[in-house]
Tab-separated table of C-alpha atoms in Angstrom:
chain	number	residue	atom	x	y	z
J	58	UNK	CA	27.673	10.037	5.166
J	59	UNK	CA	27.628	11.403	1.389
J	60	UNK	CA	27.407	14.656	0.823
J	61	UNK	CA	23.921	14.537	-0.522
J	62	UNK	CA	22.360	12.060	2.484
J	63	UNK	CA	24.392	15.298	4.913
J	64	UNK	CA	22.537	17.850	3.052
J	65	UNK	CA	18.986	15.922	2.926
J	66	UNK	CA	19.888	15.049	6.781
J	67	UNK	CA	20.244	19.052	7.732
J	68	UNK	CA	17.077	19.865	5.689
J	69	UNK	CA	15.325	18.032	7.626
J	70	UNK	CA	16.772	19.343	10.835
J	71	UNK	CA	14.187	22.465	10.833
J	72	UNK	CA	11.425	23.155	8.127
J	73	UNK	CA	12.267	26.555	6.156
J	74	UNK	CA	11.012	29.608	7.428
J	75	UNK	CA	9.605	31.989	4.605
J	76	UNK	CA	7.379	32.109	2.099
J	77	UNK	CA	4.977	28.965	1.225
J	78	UNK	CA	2.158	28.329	-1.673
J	79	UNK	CA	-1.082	29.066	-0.239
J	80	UNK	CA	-2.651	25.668	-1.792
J	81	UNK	CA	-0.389	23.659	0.470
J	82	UNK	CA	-2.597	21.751	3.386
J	83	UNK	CA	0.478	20.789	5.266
J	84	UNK	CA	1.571	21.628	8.963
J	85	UNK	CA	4.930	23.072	8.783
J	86	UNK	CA	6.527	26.439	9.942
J	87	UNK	CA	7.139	27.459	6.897
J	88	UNK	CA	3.338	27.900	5.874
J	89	UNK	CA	2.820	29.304	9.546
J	90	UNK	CA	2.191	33.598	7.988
J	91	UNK	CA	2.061	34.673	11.406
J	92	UNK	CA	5.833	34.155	11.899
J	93	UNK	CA	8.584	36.878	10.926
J	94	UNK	CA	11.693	38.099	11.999
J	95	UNK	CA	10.265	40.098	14.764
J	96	UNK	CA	8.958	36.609	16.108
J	97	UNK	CA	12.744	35.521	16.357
J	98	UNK	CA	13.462	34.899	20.433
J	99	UNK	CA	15.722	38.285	21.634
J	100	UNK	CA	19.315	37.020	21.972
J	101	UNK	CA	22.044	39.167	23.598
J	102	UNK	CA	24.137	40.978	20.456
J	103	UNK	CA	27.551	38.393	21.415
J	104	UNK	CA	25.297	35.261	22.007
J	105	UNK	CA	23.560	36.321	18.412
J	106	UNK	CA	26.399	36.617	16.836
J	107	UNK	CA	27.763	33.329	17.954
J	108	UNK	CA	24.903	31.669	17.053
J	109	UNK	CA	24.687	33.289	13.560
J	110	UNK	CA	28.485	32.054	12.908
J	111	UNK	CA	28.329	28.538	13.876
J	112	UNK	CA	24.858	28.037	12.052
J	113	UNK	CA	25.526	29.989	8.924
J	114	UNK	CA	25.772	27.174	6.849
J	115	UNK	CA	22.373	25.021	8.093
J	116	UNK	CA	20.879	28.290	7.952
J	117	UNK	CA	21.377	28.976	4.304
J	118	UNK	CA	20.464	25.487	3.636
J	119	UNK	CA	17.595	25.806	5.560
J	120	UNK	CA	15.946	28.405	3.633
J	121	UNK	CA	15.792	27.305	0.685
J	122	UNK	CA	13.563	24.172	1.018
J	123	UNK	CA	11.288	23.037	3.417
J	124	UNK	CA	8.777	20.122	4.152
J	125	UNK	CA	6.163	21.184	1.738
J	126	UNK	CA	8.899	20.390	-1.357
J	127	UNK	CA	9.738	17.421	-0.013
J	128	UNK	CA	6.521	16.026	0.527
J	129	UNK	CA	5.487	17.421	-2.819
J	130	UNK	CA	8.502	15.622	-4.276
J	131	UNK	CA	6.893	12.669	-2.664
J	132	UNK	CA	4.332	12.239	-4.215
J	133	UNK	CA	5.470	13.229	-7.458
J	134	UNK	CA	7.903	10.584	-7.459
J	135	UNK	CA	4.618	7.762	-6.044
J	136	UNK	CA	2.340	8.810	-8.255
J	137	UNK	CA	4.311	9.333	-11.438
J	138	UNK	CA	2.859	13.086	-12.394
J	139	UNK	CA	2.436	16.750	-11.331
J	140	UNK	CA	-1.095	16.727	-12.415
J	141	UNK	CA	-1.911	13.724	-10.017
J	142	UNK	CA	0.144	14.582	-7.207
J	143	UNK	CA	-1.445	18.096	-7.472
J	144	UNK	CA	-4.671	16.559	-7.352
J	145	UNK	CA	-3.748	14.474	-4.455
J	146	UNK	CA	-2.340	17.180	-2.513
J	147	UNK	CA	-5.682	19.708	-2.911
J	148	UNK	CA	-2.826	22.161	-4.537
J	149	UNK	CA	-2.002	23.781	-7.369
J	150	UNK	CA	0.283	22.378	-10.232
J	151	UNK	CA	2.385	25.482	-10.263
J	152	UNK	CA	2.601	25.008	-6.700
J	153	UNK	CA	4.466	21.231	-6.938
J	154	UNK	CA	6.054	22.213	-10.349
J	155	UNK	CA	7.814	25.161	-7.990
J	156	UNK	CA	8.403	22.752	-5.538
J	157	UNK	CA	10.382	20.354	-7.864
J	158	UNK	CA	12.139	23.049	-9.524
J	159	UNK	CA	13.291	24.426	-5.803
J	160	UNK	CA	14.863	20.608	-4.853
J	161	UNK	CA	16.800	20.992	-7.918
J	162	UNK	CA	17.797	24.418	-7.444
J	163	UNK	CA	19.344	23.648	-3.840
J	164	UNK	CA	21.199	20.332	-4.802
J	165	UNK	CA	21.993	20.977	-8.481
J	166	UNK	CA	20.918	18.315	-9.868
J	167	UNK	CA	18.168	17.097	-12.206
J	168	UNK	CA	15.653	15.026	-9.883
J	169	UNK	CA	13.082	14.349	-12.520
J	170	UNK	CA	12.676	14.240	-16.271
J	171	UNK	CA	9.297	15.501	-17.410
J	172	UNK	CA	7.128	13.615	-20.032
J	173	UNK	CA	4.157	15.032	-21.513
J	174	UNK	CA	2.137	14.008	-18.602
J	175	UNK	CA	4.555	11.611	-16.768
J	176	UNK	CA	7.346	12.327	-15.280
J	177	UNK	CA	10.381	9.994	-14.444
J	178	UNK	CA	12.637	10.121	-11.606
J	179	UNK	CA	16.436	10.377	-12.508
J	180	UNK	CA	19.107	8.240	-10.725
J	181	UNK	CA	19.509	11.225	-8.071
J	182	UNK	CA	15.805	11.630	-7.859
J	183	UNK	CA	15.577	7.840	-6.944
J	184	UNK	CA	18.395	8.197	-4.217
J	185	UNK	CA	16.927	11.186	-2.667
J	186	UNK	CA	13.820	9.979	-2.945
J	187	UNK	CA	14.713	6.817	-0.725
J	188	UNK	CA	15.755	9.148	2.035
J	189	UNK	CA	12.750	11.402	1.804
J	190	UNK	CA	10.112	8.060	2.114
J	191	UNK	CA	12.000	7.482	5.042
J	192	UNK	CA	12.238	11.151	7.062
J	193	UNK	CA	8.323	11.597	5.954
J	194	UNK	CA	7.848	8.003	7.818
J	195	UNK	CA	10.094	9.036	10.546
J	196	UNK	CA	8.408	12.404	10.843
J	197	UNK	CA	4.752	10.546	11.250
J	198	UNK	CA	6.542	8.897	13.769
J	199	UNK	CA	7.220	11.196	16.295
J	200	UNK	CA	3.023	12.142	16.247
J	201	UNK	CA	2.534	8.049	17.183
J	202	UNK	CA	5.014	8.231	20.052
J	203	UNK	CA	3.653	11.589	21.565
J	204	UNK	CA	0.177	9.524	21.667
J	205	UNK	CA	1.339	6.461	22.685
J	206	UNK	CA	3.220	8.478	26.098
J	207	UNK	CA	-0.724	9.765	26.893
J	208	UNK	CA	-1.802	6.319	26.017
J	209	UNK	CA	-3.933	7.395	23.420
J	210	UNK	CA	-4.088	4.935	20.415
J	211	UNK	CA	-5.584	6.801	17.766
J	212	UNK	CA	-5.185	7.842	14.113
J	213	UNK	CA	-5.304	6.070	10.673
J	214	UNK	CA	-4.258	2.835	9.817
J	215	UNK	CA	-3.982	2.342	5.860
J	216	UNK	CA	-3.727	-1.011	4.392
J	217	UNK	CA	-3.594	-2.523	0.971
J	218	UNK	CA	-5.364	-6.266	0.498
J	219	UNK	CA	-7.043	-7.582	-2.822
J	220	UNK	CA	-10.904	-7.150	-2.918
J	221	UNK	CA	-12.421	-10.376	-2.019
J	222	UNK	CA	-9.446	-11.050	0.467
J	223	UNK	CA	-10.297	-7.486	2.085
J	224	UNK	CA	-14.056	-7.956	2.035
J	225	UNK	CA	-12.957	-11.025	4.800
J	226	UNK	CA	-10.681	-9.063	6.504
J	227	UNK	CA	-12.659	-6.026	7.111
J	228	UNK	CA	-15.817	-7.955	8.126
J	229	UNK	CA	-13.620	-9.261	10.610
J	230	UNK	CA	-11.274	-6.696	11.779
J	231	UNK	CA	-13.505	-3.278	11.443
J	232	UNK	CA	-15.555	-4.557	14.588
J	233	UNK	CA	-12.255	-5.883	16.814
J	234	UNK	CA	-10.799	-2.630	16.024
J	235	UNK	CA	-13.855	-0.175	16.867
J	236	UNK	CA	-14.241	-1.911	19.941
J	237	UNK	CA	-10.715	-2.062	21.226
J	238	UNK	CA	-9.754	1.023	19.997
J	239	UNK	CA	-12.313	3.425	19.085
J	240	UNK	CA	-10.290	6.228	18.197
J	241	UNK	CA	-8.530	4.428	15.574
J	242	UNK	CA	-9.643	4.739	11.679
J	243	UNK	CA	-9.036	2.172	8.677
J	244	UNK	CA	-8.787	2.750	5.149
J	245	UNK	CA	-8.342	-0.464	2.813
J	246	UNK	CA	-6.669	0.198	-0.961
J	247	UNK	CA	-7.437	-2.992	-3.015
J	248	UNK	CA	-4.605	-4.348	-4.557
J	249	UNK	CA	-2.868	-7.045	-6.015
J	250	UNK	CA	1.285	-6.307	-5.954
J	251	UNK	CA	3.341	-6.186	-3.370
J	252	UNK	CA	4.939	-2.872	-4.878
J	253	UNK	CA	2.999	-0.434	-2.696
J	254	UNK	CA	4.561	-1.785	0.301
J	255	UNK	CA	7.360	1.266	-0.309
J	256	UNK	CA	4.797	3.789	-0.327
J	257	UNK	CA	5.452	5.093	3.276
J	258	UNK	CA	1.526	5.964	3.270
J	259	UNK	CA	1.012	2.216	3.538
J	260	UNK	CA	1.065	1.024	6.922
J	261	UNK	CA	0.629	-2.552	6.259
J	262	UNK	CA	-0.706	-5.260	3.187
J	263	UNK	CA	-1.826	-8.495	3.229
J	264	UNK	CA	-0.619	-10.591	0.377
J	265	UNK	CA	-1.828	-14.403	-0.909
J	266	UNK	CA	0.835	-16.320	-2.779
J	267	UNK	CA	4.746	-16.627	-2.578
J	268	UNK	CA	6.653	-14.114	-0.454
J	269	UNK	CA	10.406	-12.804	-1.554
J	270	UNK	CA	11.013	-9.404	-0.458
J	271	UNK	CA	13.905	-9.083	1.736
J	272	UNK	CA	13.106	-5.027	2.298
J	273	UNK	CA	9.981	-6.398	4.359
J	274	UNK	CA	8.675	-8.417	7.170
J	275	UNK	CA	6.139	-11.006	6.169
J	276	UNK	CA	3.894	-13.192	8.761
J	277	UNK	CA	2.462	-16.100	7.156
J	278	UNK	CA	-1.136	-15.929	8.880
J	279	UNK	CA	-2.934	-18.987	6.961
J	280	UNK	CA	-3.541	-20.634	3.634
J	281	UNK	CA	-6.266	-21.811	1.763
J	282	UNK	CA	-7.553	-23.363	-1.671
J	283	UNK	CA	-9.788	-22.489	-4.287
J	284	UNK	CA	-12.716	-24.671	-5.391
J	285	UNK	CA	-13.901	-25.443	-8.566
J	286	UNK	CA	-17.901	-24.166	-8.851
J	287	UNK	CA	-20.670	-23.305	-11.018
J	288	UNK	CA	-24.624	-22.933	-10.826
J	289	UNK	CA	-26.827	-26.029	-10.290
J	290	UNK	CA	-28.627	-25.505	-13.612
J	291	UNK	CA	-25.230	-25.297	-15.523
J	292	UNK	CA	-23.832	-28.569	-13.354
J	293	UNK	CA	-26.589	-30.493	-14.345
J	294	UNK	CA	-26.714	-29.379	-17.965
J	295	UNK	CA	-23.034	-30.104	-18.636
J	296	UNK	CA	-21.070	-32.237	-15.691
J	297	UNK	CA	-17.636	-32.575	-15.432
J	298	UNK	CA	-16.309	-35.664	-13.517
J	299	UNK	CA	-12.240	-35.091	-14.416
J	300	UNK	CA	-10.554	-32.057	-14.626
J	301	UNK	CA	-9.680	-32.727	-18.310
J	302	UNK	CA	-13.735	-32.458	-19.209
J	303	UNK	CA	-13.404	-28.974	-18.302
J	304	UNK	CA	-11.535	-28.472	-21.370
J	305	UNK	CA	-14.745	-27.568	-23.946
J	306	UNK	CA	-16.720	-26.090	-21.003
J	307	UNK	CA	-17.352	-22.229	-20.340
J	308	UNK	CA	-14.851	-21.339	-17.632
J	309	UNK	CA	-14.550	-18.118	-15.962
J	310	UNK	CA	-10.664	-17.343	-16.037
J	311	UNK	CA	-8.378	-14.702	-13.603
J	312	UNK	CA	-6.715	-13.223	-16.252
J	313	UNK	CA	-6.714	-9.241	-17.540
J	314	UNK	CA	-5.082	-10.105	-21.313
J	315	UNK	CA	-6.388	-13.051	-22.616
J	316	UNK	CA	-9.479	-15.722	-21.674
J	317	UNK	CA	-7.069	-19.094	-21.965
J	318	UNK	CA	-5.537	-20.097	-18.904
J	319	UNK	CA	-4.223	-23.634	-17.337
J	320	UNK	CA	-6.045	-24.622	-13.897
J	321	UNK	CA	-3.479	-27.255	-11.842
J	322	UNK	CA	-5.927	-29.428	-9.712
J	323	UNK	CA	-4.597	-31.650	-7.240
J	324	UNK	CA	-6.226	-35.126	-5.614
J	325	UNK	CA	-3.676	-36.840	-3.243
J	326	UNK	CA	-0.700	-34.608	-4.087
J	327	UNK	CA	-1.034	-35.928	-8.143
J	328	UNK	CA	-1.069	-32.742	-9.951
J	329	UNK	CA	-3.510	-32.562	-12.722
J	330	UNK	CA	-3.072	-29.116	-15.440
J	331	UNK	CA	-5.694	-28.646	-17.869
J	332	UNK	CA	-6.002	-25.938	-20.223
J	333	UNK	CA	-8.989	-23.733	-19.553
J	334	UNK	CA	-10.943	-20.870	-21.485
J	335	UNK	CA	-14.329	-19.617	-21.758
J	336	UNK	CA	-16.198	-16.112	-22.299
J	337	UNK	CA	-14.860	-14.025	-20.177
J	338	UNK	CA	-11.612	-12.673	-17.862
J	339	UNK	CA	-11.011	-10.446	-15.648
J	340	UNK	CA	-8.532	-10.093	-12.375
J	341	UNK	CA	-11.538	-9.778	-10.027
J	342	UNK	CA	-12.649	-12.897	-8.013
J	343	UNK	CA	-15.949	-11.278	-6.816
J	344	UNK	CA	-17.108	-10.141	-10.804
J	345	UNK	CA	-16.030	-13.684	-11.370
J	346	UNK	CA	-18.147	-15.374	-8.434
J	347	UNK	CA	-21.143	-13.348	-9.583
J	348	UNK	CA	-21.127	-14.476	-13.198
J	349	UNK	CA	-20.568	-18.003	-11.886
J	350	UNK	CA	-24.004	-17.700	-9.797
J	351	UNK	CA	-25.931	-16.371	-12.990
J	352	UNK	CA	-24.490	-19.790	-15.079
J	353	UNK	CA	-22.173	-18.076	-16.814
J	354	UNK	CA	-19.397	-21.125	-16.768
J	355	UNK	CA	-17.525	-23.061	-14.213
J	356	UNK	CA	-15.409	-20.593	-12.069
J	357	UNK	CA	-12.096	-22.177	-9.910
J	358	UNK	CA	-12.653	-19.524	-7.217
J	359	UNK	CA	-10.852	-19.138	-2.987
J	360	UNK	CA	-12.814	-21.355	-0.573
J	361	UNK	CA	-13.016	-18.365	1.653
J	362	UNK	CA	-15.433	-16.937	-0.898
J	363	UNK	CA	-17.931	-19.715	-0.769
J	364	UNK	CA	-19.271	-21.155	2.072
J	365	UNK	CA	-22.415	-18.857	2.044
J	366	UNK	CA	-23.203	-19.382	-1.438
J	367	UNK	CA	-22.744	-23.125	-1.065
J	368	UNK	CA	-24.717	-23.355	2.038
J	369	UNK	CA	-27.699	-21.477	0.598
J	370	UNK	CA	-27.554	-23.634	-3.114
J	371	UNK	CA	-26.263	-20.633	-5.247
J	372	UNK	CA	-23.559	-22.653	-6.091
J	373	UNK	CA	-22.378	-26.259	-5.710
J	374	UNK	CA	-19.116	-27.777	-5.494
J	375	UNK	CA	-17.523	-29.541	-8.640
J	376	UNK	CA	-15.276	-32.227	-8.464
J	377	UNK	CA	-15.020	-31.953	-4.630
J	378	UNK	CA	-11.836	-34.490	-4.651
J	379	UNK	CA	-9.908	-31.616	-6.897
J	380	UNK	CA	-8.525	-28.339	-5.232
J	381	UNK	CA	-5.574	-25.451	-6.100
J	382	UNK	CA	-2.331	-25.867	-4.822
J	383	UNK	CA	-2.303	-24.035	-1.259
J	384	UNK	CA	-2.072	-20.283	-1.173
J	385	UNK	CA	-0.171	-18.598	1.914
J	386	UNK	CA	-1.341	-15.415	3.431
J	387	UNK	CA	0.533	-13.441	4.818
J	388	UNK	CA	0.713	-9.952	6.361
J	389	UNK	CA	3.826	-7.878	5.401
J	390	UNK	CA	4.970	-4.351	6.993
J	391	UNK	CA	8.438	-2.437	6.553
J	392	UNK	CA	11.099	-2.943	9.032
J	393	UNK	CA	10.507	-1.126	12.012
J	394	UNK	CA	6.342	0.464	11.110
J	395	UNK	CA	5.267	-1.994	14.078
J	396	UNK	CA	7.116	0.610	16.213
J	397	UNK	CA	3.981	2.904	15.967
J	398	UNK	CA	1.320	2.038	18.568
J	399	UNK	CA	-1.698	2.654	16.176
J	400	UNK	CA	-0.135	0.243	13.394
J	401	UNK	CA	1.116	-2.333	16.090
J	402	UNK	CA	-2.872	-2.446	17.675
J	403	UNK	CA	-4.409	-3.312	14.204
J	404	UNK	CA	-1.454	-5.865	13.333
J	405	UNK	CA	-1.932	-7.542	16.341
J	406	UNK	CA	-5.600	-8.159	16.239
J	407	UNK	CA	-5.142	-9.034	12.482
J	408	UNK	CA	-2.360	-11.389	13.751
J	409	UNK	CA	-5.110	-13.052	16.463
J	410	UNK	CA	-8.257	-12.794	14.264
J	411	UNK	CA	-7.333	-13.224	10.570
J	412	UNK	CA	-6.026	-17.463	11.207
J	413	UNK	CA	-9.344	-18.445	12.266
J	414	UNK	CA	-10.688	-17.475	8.750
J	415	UNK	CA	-8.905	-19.573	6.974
């Protein structure tokens, strides 16, 4: 073990006993003001002294950080700012700025280089900031196990899924979970990377497209296709029969920079690319399925998203010989989260439920 995993390792041994910014909502002995030195347990004067001597070292280690900084370090480091992660952690900015400046104090080191704004971890920040994601998750841990022992499957379950695949999900999920496990909570971030699947606060993501990420565990659950659709009114006005005619019609393109895209179809495996634009983009399937219902232009949306609007003449089906390439789904996790019984529960129902939807 290197000499800064040992020191990060005996940090983490006992939270610091002493003083602790007011602002921080954290449970930790540290912030506990109703502990002091005449709270210590009453030792006999040799066994105190023994004691003393073989934990000096820990001991002076020990108070000079304590959870608070690290979790305030944390967040820093996930959410790129001292202003933000102040925000996030219902504290002051002095409060993390101290923190920061405490972590650097103890190891020596520069952990972050400050911005304006932004900050920026250094190469030590990044290392210690590897171990810290993974004590904090470790830490959480031990709550999940205590539970599971009283067989109690409770708490919060965060997950990250794009908007429209989420909307199926939770319409899915929410009601398997509430009634298999009423005690447990979910909160959905929308979102398109697989990035946040490092953010320890991120118990689990599903994710459409390829999958390389050897740091996680990925469970194909399904695939689907997407559809090419418009309004009747705008079907009738100006058909399409190929892909190619869709060249001088309004499409409604995924995109965030530009509104020119190519759409691949495919009709007995023959791949068919045709380059696409129209009068407006955005990276948001549902904005574009609602501009495709008003006539907007021709929209190549997920089948997933359509059957409703289909079925009740909203939209109709273009070239119905002509999908996407296949899509996977898949839900992904970090090595060893399926360990905690709350995160297991809602993976497994996901795992049961989700295939049947697509």
């Amino acid at each position: 073990m290197s000499g800064l995993d040992q020191v990060c390792h005996d940090q983490i041994a006992k939270p610091a006993a002493g003083p602790c910014d007011e602002n921080v909502h954290l449970l930790s002995p540290a912030c506990d003001p109703g502990l002091g030195p005449s709270d210590e347990p009453k030792l006999g004067v040799a066994n105190k002294k023994q004691q003393t001597y073989q934990n000096e070292p820990m001991v002076a280690n020990i108070r000079t950080i304590g959870m608070p900084a690290l979790v305030s370090f944390d967040t820093v480091a996930r959410l790129g700012g001292i202003s933000v992660a102040a925000d996030h952690l219902n504290m002051a900015k002095s409060g993390v700025s101290r923190h920061i400046s405490r972590l650097e104090e103890h190891f020596g080191v520069k952990l972050v280089e400050r911005s304006g704004r932004s900050v920026k971890l250094t190469p030590t920040g990044i290392r210690l900031h590897q171990r810290i994601k993974s004590i904090l998750a470790d830490i959480d841990l031990l709550d999940d196990i205590a539970r599971e022992e009283t067989g109690d499957v409770s708490g919060q379950v965060n997950f990250a899924a794009t908007a429209e695949f989420g909307s199926l999900i939770v319409s899915t999920l929410l009601p398997a979970v509430r009634d298999r496990f009423p005690n447990l909570t979910l909160v959905m971030r929308p979102a398109y990377d697989f990035e946040d699947m490092q953010d320890p606060s991120t118990d689990l993501a599903f994710r459409i497209g390829t999958f390389d990420d050897d740091r996680l565990v990925a469970k194909e659950l399904g695939s689907f296709t997407c559809w090419l659709v418009a309004a009747p009114e705008l079907a009738a006005r100006s058909p399409v029969s190929t892909p190619n005619d869709l060249s001088d019609k309004p499409c409604l393109t995924f995109r965030s920079d530009v509104t020119e895209t190519t759409w691949t179809f495919f009709s007995s495996k023959v791949a068919s690319p045709v380059q696409v634009s129209g009068p407006f983009a955005t990276r948001s399937f549902p904005v574009l399925f609602d501009l495709a219902v008003t006539g907007q232009g021709y929209a190549f949306l997920p089948e997933f998203m359509l059957t409703d609007a289909l079925t009740d003449g909203r939209l109709v089906r273009c070239l119905p010989d002509y999908v996407s390439r296949q899509y996977s789904v898949f839900l992904t996790y970090r090595p060893g989260t399926r360990r905690i019984a709350r995160v297991d529960a809602v993976a497994s129902l996901a795992e049961t439920l989700i295939p049947a939807l697509l």
